[in-house]
PDB file of C-alpha atoms and ligand atoms in Angstrom:
ATOM      1  CA  MET A   1      -0.173   0.082   0.222  1.00  0.00           C
ATOM      2  CA  SER A   2       1.061   3.347  -0.939  1.00  0.00           C
ATOM      3  CA  LYS A   3       2.475   5.781   1.981  1.00  0.00           C
ATOM      4  CA  PRO A   4      -0.758   8.055   3.164  1.00  0.00           C
ATOM      5  CA  ARG A   5      -1.042  11.378   1.133  1.00  0.00           C
ATOM      6  CA  VAL A   6      -1.061  14.930   2.666  1.00  0.00           C
ATOM      7  CA  LEU A   7      -2.971  17.781   0.851  1.00  0.00           C
ATOM      8  CA  LEU A   8      -2.030  20.794   2.604  1.00  0.00           C
ATOM      9  CA  SER A   9      -3.804  23.967   0.978  1.00  0.00           C
ATOM     10  CA  PHE A  10      -4.649  27.448   2.015  1.00  0.00           C
ATOM     11  CA  ASP A  11      -6.891  30.110   1.240  1.00  0.00           C
ATOM     12  CA  VAL A  12      -4.556  32.743   0.070  1.00  0.00           C
ATOM     13  CA  GLU A  13      -7.247  36.003   0.040  1.00  0.00           C
ATOM     14  CA  GLU A  14      -8.243  39.246   0.901  1.00  0.00           C
ATOM     15  CA  PHE A  15      -9.262  39.550   4.515  1.00  0.00           C
ATOM     16  CA  ASP A  16     -12.907  39.893   4.513  1.00  0.00           C
ATOM     17  CA  LEU A  17     -14.196  38.350   7.302  1.00  0.00           C
ATOM     18  CA  PRO A  18     -14.738  40.932   9.450  1.00  0.00           C
ATOM     19  CA  LEU A  19     -17.685  41.908   6.689  1.00  0.00           C
ATOM     20  CA  GLU A  20     -19.846  38.935   8.078  1.00  0.00           C
ATOM     21  CA  PHE A  21     -19.885  40.273  11.245  1.00  0.00           C
ATOM     22  CA  GLY A  22     -20.900  43.956  10.508  1.00  0.00           C
ATOM     23  CA  ARG A  23     -17.469  45.418  10.932  1.00  0.00           C
ATOM     24  CA  GLU A  24     -15.977  48.046   8.416  1.00  0.00           C
ATOM     25  CA  ILE A  25     -12.535  47.203   6.607  1.00  0.00           C
ATOM     26  CA  SER A  26     -11.351  49.049   3.675  1.00  0.00           C
ATOM     27  CA  LEU A  27     -10.196  46.371   0.521  1.00  0.00           C
ATOM     28  CA  ALA A  28      -6.772  47.831   0.902  1.00  0.00           C
ATOM     29  CA  GLU A  29      -6.530  46.588   4.581  1.00  0.00           C
ATOM     30  CA  GLN A  30      -8.129  43.311   3.298  1.00  0.00           C
ATOM     31  CA  CYS A  31      -5.064  42.702   1.080  1.00  0.00           C
ATOM     32  CA  ARG A  32      -2.460  44.008   3.278  1.00  0.00           C
ATOM     33  CA  LEU A  33      -3.608  41.605   6.438  1.00  0.00           C
ATOM     34  CA  GLY A  34      -3.821  38.738   3.440  1.00  0.00           C
ATOM     35  CA  THR A  35      -0.923  39.330   2.126  1.00  0.00           C
ATOM     36  CA  GLU A  36       1.007  39.772   5.645  1.00  0.00           C
ATOM     37  CA  GLY A  37       0.046  36.607   6.337  1.00  0.00           C
ATOM     38  CA  TRP A  38       0.850  35.066   3.314  1.00  0.00           C
ATOM     39  CA  ALA A  39       4.558  35.505   3.460  1.00  0.00           C
ATOM     40  CA  ARG A  40       4.543  33.873   7.370  1.00  0.00           C
ATOM     41  CA  VAL A  41       3.018  30.644   5.936  1.00  0.00           C
ATOM     42  CA  LEU A  42       5.845  30.709   2.840  1.00  0.00           C
ATOM     43  CA  ASP A  43       8.386  31.231   5.666  1.00  0.00           C
ATOM     44  CA  LEU A  44       6.607  28.728   7.893  1.00  0.00           C
ATOM     45  CA  LEU A  45       6.163  25.872   4.724  1.00  0.00           C
ATOM     46  CA  ALA A  46       9.451  26.981   4.003  1.00  0.00           C
ATOM     47  CA  ARG A  47      11.260  25.912   7.697  1.00  0.00           C
ATOM     48  CA  GLN A  48       9.048  22.699   7.650  1.00  0.00           C
ATOM     49  CA  GLN A  49      10.046  21.631   4.089  1.00  0.00           C
ATOM     50  CA  VAL A  50       6.674  20.789   3.183  1.00  0.00           C
ATOM     51  CA  ILE A  51       4.766  21.813   0.000  1.00  0.00           C
ATOM     52  CA  ALA A  52       1.065  23.436  -0.141  1.00  0.00           C
ATOM     53  CA  THR A  53      -2.040  24.000  -3.051  1.00  0.00           C
ATOM     54  CA  LEU A  54      -2.209  27.602  -2.539  1.00  0.00           C
ATOM     55  CA  PHE A  55      -5.827  28.240  -3.583  1.00  0.00           C
ATOM     56  CA  THR A  56      -5.442  32.369  -4.520  1.00  0.00           C
ATOM     57  CA  THR A  57      -8.060  35.055  -5.767  1.00  0.00           C
ATOM     58  CA  GLY A  58      -7.286  36.846  -8.488  1.00  0.00           C
ATOM     59  CA  VAL A  59      -7.337  40.154  -6.339  1.00  0.00           C
ATOM     60  CA  ILE A  60      -4.370  39.108  -3.964  1.00  0.00           C
ATOM     61  CA  ALA A  61      -2.456  37.936  -6.596  1.00  0.00           C
ATOM     62  CA  GLU A  62      -2.317  41.282  -8.440  1.00  0.00           C
ATOM     63  CA  TYR A  63      -2.062  42.830  -5.151  1.00  0.00           C
ATOM     64  CA  ALA A  64       1.613  40.663  -4.077  1.00  0.00           C
ATOM     65  CA  PRO A  65       2.917  39.100  -7.614  1.00  0.00           C
ATOM     66  CA  HIS A  66       6.087  38.884  -6.431  1.00  0.00           C
ATOM     67  CA  LEU A  67       4.450  36.571  -3.853  1.00  0.00           C
ATOM     68  CA  LEU A  68       2.458  34.626  -5.881  1.00  0.00           C
ATOM     69  CA  LYS A  69       5.823  34.343  -8.189  1.00  0.00           C
ATOM     70  CA  ARG A  70       7.510  33.644  -5.280  1.00  0.00           C
ATOM     71  CA  SER A  71       4.996  30.362  -3.824  1.00  0.00           C
ATOM     72  CA  ALA A  72       5.515  28.825  -7.619  1.00  0.00           C
ATOM     73  CA  THR A  73       8.946  28.949  -7.216  1.00  0.00           C
ATOM     74  CA  GLU A  74       9.206  27.341  -4.180  1.00  0.00           C
ATOM     75  CA  GLY A  75       7.032  24.039  -5.336  1.00  0.00           C
ATOM     76  CA  HIS A  76       3.859  25.192  -3.869  1.00  0.00           C
ATOM     77  CA  GLU A  77       0.967  24.776  -6.314  1.00  0.00           C
ATOM     78  CA  ILE A  78      -0.763  27.607  -7.288  1.00  0.00           C
ATOM     79  CA  ALA A  79      -4.846  27.341  -7.640  1.00  0.00           C
ATOM     80  CA  SER A  80      -7.782  29.269  -8.208  1.00  0.00           C
ATOM     81  CA  HIS A  81      -9.924  30.867  -5.215  1.00  0.00           C
ATOM     82  CA  SER A  82     -11.763  32.726  -7.699  1.00  0.00           C
ATOM     83  CA  PHE A  83     -11.640  36.598  -8.793  1.00  0.00           C
ATOM     84  CA  TYR A  84     -12.729  38.351  -5.767  1.00  0.00           C
ATOM     85  CA  HIS A  85     -13.456  37.140  -2.437  1.00  0.00           C
ATOM     86  CA  SER A  86     -16.414  38.614  -1.545  1.00  0.00           C
ATOM     87  CA  ALA A  87     -18.310  38.545  -5.265  1.00  0.00           C
ATOM     88  CA  PHE A  88     -18.768  36.019  -7.431  1.00  0.00           C
ATOM     89  CA  THR A  89     -20.194  35.663 -11.472  1.00  0.00           C
ATOM     90  CA  ARG A  90     -19.589  32.643 -13.904  1.00  0.00           C
ATOM     91  CA  ALA A  91     -16.541  34.399 -16.153  1.00  0.00           C
ATOM     92  CA  ASP A  92     -14.592  34.432 -13.046  1.00  0.00           C
ATOM     93  CA  LEU A  93     -13.990  31.065 -12.962  1.00  0.00           C
ATOM     94  CA  ALA A  94     -11.822  31.542 -16.770  1.00  0.00           C
ATOM     95  CA  ARG A  95     -10.366  34.986 -15.273  1.00  0.00           C
ATOM     96  CA  SER A  96      -9.217  33.988 -12.300  1.00  0.00           C
ATOM     97  CA  ARG A  97      -7.234  31.291 -14.040  1.00  0.00           C
ATOM     98  CA  ALA A  98      -5.334  33.134 -16.848  1.00  0.00           C
ATOM     99  CA  THR A  99      -4.729  35.759 -14.153  1.00  0.00           C
ATOM    100  CA  LEU A 100      -2.696  33.414 -12.104  1.00  0.00           C
ATOM    101  CA  ALA A 101      -1.368  31.389 -14.962  1.00  0.00           C
ATOM    102  CA  ALA A 102      -0.057  34.828 -16.089  1.00  0.00           C
ATOM    103  CA  LEU A 103       1.736  35.790 -13.116  1.00  0.00           C
ATOM    104  CA  SER A 104       3.039  32.624 -11.426  1.00  0.00           C
ATOM    105  CA  GLY A 105       3.934  30.608 -14.615  1.00  0.00           C
ATOM    106  CA  GLN A 106       1.908  27.658 -13.978  1.00  0.00           C
ATOM    107  CA  GLU A 107      -0.535  25.988 -15.245  1.00  0.00           C
ATOM    108  CA  VAL A 108      -3.879  26.514 -13.705  1.00  0.00           C
ATOM    109  CA  VAL A 109      -5.984  23.079 -13.092  1.00  0.00           C
ATOM    110  CA  GLY A 110      -7.631  23.625  -9.405  1.00  0.00           C
ATOM    111  CA  PHE A 111     -10.450  25.433  -8.330  1.00  0.00           C
ATOM    112  CA  ARG A 112     -12.097  26.099  -4.826  1.00  0.00           C
ATOM    113  CA  ARG A 113     -14.956  28.738  -4.456  1.00  0.00           C
ATOM    114  CA  PRO A 114     -14.641  30.964  -1.688  1.00  0.00           C
ATOM    115  CA  ARG A 115     -16.625  30.070   1.742  1.00  0.00           C
ATOM    116  CA  PHE A 116     -16.783  26.847  -0.031  1.00  0.00           C
ATOM    117  CA  ALA A 117     -20.410  27.392  -2.402  1.00  0.00           C
ATOM    118  CA  SER A 118     -21.705  24.958  -4.357  1.00  0.00           C
ATOM    119  CA  THR A 119     -20.420  25.825  -8.447  1.00  0.00           C
ATOM    120  CA  PRO A 120     -22.063  24.163 -11.482  1.00  0.00           C
ATOM    121  CA  LEU A 121     -19.074  21.615 -12.006  1.00  0.00           C
ATOM    122  CA  ALA A 122     -20.162  22.093 -16.197  1.00  0.00           C
ATOM    123  CA  TRP A 123     -19.199  25.994 -15.325  1.00  0.00           C
ATOM    124  CA  ILE A 124     -15.734  24.955 -13.696  1.00  0.00           C
ATOM    125  CA  GLN A 125     -14.915  21.829 -16.573  1.00  0.00           C
ATOM    126  CA  GLU A 126     -15.549  24.343 -18.813  1.00  0.00           C
ATOM    127  CA  ALA A 127     -13.291  27.642 -17.715  1.00  0.00           C
ATOM    128  CA  GLY A 128     -10.419  24.428 -18.244  1.00  0.00           C
ATOM    129  CA  TYR A 129     -10.331  23.764 -14.183  1.00  0.00           C
ATOM    130  CA  ALA A 130      -9.385  19.715 -14.268  1.00  0.00           C
ATOM    131  CA  TYR A 131     -10.537  19.532 -10.349  1.00  0.00           C
ATOM    132  CA  ASP A 132     -12.688  21.036  -7.384  1.00  0.00           C
ATOM    133  CA  SER A 133     -12.321  21.581  -3.969  1.00  0.00           C
ATOM    134  CA  SER A 134     -14.539  23.168  -3.160  1.00  0.00           C
ATOM    135  CA  ASP A 135     -17.024  21.073  -0.671  1.00  0.00           C
ATOM    136  CA  ASN A 136     -16.545  20.121   3.182  1.00  0.00           C
ATOM    137  CA  PRO A 137     -19.181  16.982   2.811  1.00  0.00           C
ATOM    138  CA  THR A 138     -20.821  17.784   6.543  1.00  0.00           C
ATOM    139  CA  TRP A 139     -22.852  20.149   8.507  1.00  0.00           C
ATOM    140  CA  VAL A 140     -21.487  23.634   9.585  1.00  0.00           C
ATOM    141  CA  PRO A 141     -24.125  25.489  11.375  1.00  0.00           C
ATOM    142  CA  GLY A 142     -25.697  28.453  10.082  1.00  0.00           C
ATOM    143  CA  ARG A 143     -23.695  27.598   6.243  1.00  0.00           C
ATOM    144  CA  TYR A 144     -24.536  24.389   4.838  1.00  0.00           C
ATOM    145  CA  CYS A 145     -25.709  20.715   5.677  1.00  0.00           C
ATOM    146  CA  ARG A 146     -24.443  18.476   3.591  1.00  0.00           C
ATOM    147  CA  TRP A 147     -23.985  15.002   5.541  1.00  0.00           C
ATOM    148  CA  HIS A 148     -24.909  13.478   1.886  1.00  0.00           C
ATOM    149  CA  HIS A 149     -22.131  14.842   0.196  1.00  0.00           C
ATOM    150  CA  PRO A 150     -19.285  11.693  -1.263  1.00  0.00           C
ATOM    151  CA  ARG A 151     -16.656  12.004   1.772  1.00  0.00           C
ATOM    152  CA  ARG A 152     -14.544  10.989  -0.111  1.00  0.00           C
ATOM    153  CA  PRO A 153     -13.326  11.695  -4.087  1.00  0.00           C
ATOM    154  CA  TYR A 154     -15.319  11.131  -7.190  1.00  0.00           C
ATOM    155  CA  THR A 155     -15.210  12.858 -10.572  1.00  0.00           C
ATOM    156  CA  ARG A 156     -18.658  13.611 -12.476  1.00  0.00           C
ATOM    157  CA  GLU A 157     -18.812  15.844 -15.299  1.00  0.00           C
ATOM    158  CA  GLY A 158     -15.465  15.950 -16.635  1.00  0.00           C
ATOM    159  CA  VAL A 159     -13.997  17.022 -13.156  1.00  0.00           C
ATOM    160  CA  ARG A 160     -12.658  15.609  -9.879  1.00  0.00           C
ATOM    161  CA  VAL A 161     -13.968  16.708  -6.955  1.00  0.00           C
ATOM    162  CA  ILE A 162     -11.702  16.487  -3.999  1.00  0.00           C
ATOM    163  CA  PRO A 163     -14.155  17.473  -0.938  1.00  0.00           C
ATOM    164  CA  LEU A 164     -12.121  18.480   2.273  1.00  0.00           C
ATOM    165  CA  SER A 165     -11.829  15.440   5.066  1.00  0.00           C
ATOM    166  CA  THR A 166     -14.279  15.075   7.494  1.00  0.00           C
ATOM    167  CA  THR A 167     -14.007  12.166  10.191  1.00  0.00           C
ATOM    168  CA  PRO A 168     -15.450   8.950   8.862  1.00  0.00           C
ATOM    169  CA  VAL A 169     -18.582   8.373  11.132  1.00  0.00           C
ATOM    170  CA  PHE A 170     -19.952  11.203  12.253  1.00  0.00           C
ATOM    171  CA  ARG A 171     -17.871  13.845   9.925  1.00  0.00           C
ATOM    172  CA  LEU A 172     -15.983  15.927  12.014  1.00  0.00           C
ATOM    173  CA  PRO A 173     -14.517  18.604   9.593  1.00  0.00           C
ATOM    174  CA  LEU A 174     -11.106  18.602  10.216  1.00  0.00           C
ATOM    175  CA  PHE A 175     -10.509  22.133   8.168  1.00  0.00           C
ATOM    176  CA  TRP A 176      -9.190  25.243  10.199  1.00  0.00           C
ATOM    177  CA  LEU A 177     -11.557  26.172  12.590  1.00  0.00           C
ATOM    178  CA  SER A 178     -11.323  22.477  13.899  1.00  0.00           C
ATOM    179  CA  PHE A 179      -7.603  22.883  14.033  1.00  0.00           C
ATOM    180  CA  LYS A 180      -8.060  26.031  16.112  1.00  0.00           C
ATOM    181  CA  ASN A 181     -10.727  24.802  18.297  1.00  0.00           C
ATOM    182  CA  LEU A 182      -9.286  21.753  19.406  1.00  0.00           C
ATOM    183  CA  PRO A 183      -6.569  20.259  21.536  1.00  0.00           C
ATOM    184  CA  LEU A 184      -3.483  19.814  19.416  1.00  0.00           C
ATOM    185  CA  PRO A 185      -3.878  15.522  20.488  1.00  0.00           C
ATOM    186  CA  VAL A 186      -7.571  15.494  20.037  1.00  0.00           C
ATOM    187  CA  TYR A 187      -7.210  17.178  16.626  1.00  0.00           C
ATOM    188  CA  GLN A 188      -3.940  14.482  16.121  1.00  0.00           C
ATOM    189  CA  ALA A 189      -6.310  11.720  16.737  1.00  0.00           C
ATOM    190  CA  LEU A 190      -8.938  12.180  14.623  1.00  0.00           C
ATOM    191  CA  ALA A 191      -6.884  12.954  12.133  1.00  0.00           C
ATOM    192  CA  ASP A 192      -5.087   9.874  12.196  1.00  0.00           C
ATOM    193  CA  TRP A 193      -8.141   7.878  12.494  1.00  0.00           C
ATOM    194  CA  THR A 194      -9.031   9.828   8.881  1.00  0.00           C
ATOM    195  CA  LEU A 195      -5.751   9.331   7.331  1.00  0.00           C
ATOM    196  CA  ARG A 196      -5.711   5.548   8.023  1.00  0.00           C
ATOM    197  CA  GLN A 197      -9.195   5.550   6.813  1.00  0.00           C
ATOM    198  CA  ASP A 198      -9.207   6.979   3.719  1.00  0.00           C
ATOM    199  CA  GLY A 199      -5.306   7.336   2.944  1.00  0.00           C
ATOM    200  CA  HIS A 200      -5.384  10.667   2.518  1.00  0.00           C
ATOM    201  CA  LEU A 201      -6.272  13.821   4.340  1.00  0.00           C
ATOM    202  CA  ALA A 202      -7.721  17.180   2.701  1.00  0.00           C
ATOM    203  CA  LEU A 203      -6.752  19.934   5.269  1.00  0.00           C
ATOM    204  CA  VAL A 204      -6.789  23.537   4.806  1.00  0.00           C
ATOM    205  CA  PHE A 205      -6.101  27.233   6.729  1.00  0.00           C
ATOM    206  CA  HIS A 206      -5.464  30.390   5.697  1.00  0.00           C
ATOM    207  CA  PRO A 207      -2.382  33.198   5.878  1.00  0.00           C
ATOM    208  CA  TRP A 208      -4.652  35.408   7.950  1.00  0.00           C
ATOM    209  CA  GLU A 209      -5.081  33.334  10.532  1.00  0.00           C
ATOM    210  CA  PHE A 210      -1.567  33.379  11.409  1.00  0.00           C
ATOM    211  CA  LEU A 211      -1.740  37.232  12.366  1.00  0.00           C
ATOM    212  CA  SER A 212      -3.954  39.067  15.901  1.00  0.00           C
ATOM    213  CA  LEU A 213      -7.067  39.955  14.691  1.00  0.00           C
ATOM    214  CA  ALA A 214      -7.825  40.776  17.964  1.00  0.00           C
ATOM    215  CA  SER A 215      -8.795  44.080  17.016  1.00  0.00           C
ATOM    216  CA  TYR A 216     -11.560  42.929  14.673  1.00  0.00           C
ATOM    217  CA  ARG A 217     -13.602  41.795  17.254  1.00  0.00           C
ATOM    218  CA  LEU A 218     -14.753  38.796  15.842  1.00  0.00           C
ATOM    219  CA  PRO A 219     -16.302  35.863  17.635  1.00  0.00           C
ATOM    220  CA  ARG A 220     -13.830  33.427  19.465  1.00  0.00           C
ATOM    221  CA  TYR A 221     -14.143  30.747  17.908  1.00  0.00           C
ATOM    222  CA  ILE A 222     -12.806  32.038  14.834  1.00  0.00           C
ATOM    223  CA  ALA A 223      -9.979  34.731  17.114  1.00  0.00           C
ATOM    224  CA  SER A 224      -9.333  33.085  19.504  1.00  0.00           C
ATOM    225  CA  GLY A 225      -5.513  30.996  19.711  1.00  0.00           C
ATOM    226  CA  ASP A 226      -4.452  33.370  16.397  1.00  0.00           C
ATOM    227  CA  GLY A 227      -0.986  34.451  15.689  1.00  0.00           C
ATOM    228  CA  GLU A 228       2.478  33.288  16.311  1.00  0.00           C
ATOM    229  CA  ALA A 229       0.769  30.616  19.174  1.00  0.00           C
ATOM    230  CA  LEU A 230      -1.296  29.433  16.012  1.00  0.00           C
ATOM    231  CA  GLY A 231       1.750  29.197  13.793  1.00  0.00           C
ATOM    232  CA  GLU A 232       3.152  26.844  16.149  1.00  0.00           C
ATOM    233  CA  LYS A 233       0.863  24.996  17.181  1.00  0.00           C
ATOM    234  CA  LEU A 234       0.448  24.139  13.342  1.00  0.00           C
ATOM    235  CA  GLU A 235       4.292  23.730  12.930  1.00  0.00           C
ATOM    236  CA  ARG A 236       4.362  21.078  15.530  1.00  0.00           C
ATOM    237  CA  PHE A 237       1.323  19.598  13.742  1.00  0.00           C
ATOM    238  CA  LEU A 238       3.200  19.404  10.348  1.00  0.00           C
ATOM    239  CA  GLY A 239       5.883  18.227  12.195  1.00  0.00           C
ATOM    240  CA  TRP A 240       4.081  15.031  13.657  1.00  0.00           C
ATOM    241  CA  LEU A 241       2.478  14.455  10.073  1.00  0.00           C
ATOM    242  CA  LYS A 242       5.591  13.987   8.052  1.00  0.00           C
ATOM    243  CA  GLY A 243       6.231  11.081   9.819  1.00  0.00           C
ATOM    244  CA  ARG A 244       3.298   9.272   9.027  1.00  0.00           C
ATOM    245  CA  ALA A 245       2.391  10.840   5.427  1.00  0.00           C
ATOM    246  CA  GLU A 246       3.740  12.643   2.114  1.00  0.00           C
ATOM    247  CA  PHE A 247       2.761  15.866   1.577  1.00  0.00           C
ATOM    248  CA  ILE A 248       1.982  16.359  -2.139  1.00  0.00           C
ATOM    249  CA  SER A 249      -0.249  19.219  -4.474  1.00  0.00           C
ATOM    250  CA  TYR A 250      -3.486  18.585  -5.493  1.00  0.00           C
ATOM    251  CA  ARG A 251      -1.900  18.379  -8.805  1.00  0.00           C
ATOM    252  CA  GLU A 252      -0.266  15.587  -8.595  1.00  0.00           C
ATOM    253  CA  PHE A 253      -3.176  13.568  -6.487  1.00  0.00           C
ATOM    254  CA  HIS A 254      -5.188  14.464  -9.216  1.00  0.00           C
ATOM    255  CA  GLY A 255      -2.481  12.476 -11.660  1.00  0.00           C
ATOM    256  CA  GLU A 256      -2.841   9.534  -9.439  1.00  0.00           C
TER     257      GLU A 256
HETATM  258 ZN1   ZN B 301     -12.045  32.035   1.069  1.00  0.00          ZN
END
């Protein structure tokens, strides 16, 4: 049996989350924070010597093309997180793909819609993508209920769908909020169980999580444990995970 795989991903985006909670934040400030976190994540990945897939918006790529270039040069996969984080039209699929490819020099084959919203697979396929990673097949209160969606990757309408990892049986999502809010040993036990069952883990974080968010008065479950402490927690986790699995990009996983 091949070694288990880890698909580590970051959604590289303008930090528009405060808008959801009625806080004001300018686009320039959103981009500044997104970029600051992005540089921190690249440093962290370089220290740990692991590769990731960076689902990047067109907006933040145009704001910091040097970081996009650096990401590609350091071996990370550049994938699309649409063009804008706060708005979506069908044309944004092709526009973000073309922008990211032109600025990074990489062919872009992966898509993840902001906020894990659903997009017709036919649109994704028509825009030239090979895989979609927009599904979190579980229940997230106030957002969506996707208990009935497949937990494991599948192909439909010419697109490989690679859902985020949830645990077997009760489908606890292993996404960023769980990592942030659960004690590390608990999260590791859940990750280990899922890795052994599925043979892979698909994980998501955001660069802005690794900054101090205290001044934005966000709910505790989002803002607690942010900044450097969270970065240290992630490094401990990655160090643990490296002994159990091989880190590959979504693109490589899709090609296996
Ligand atoms: Zn996002």
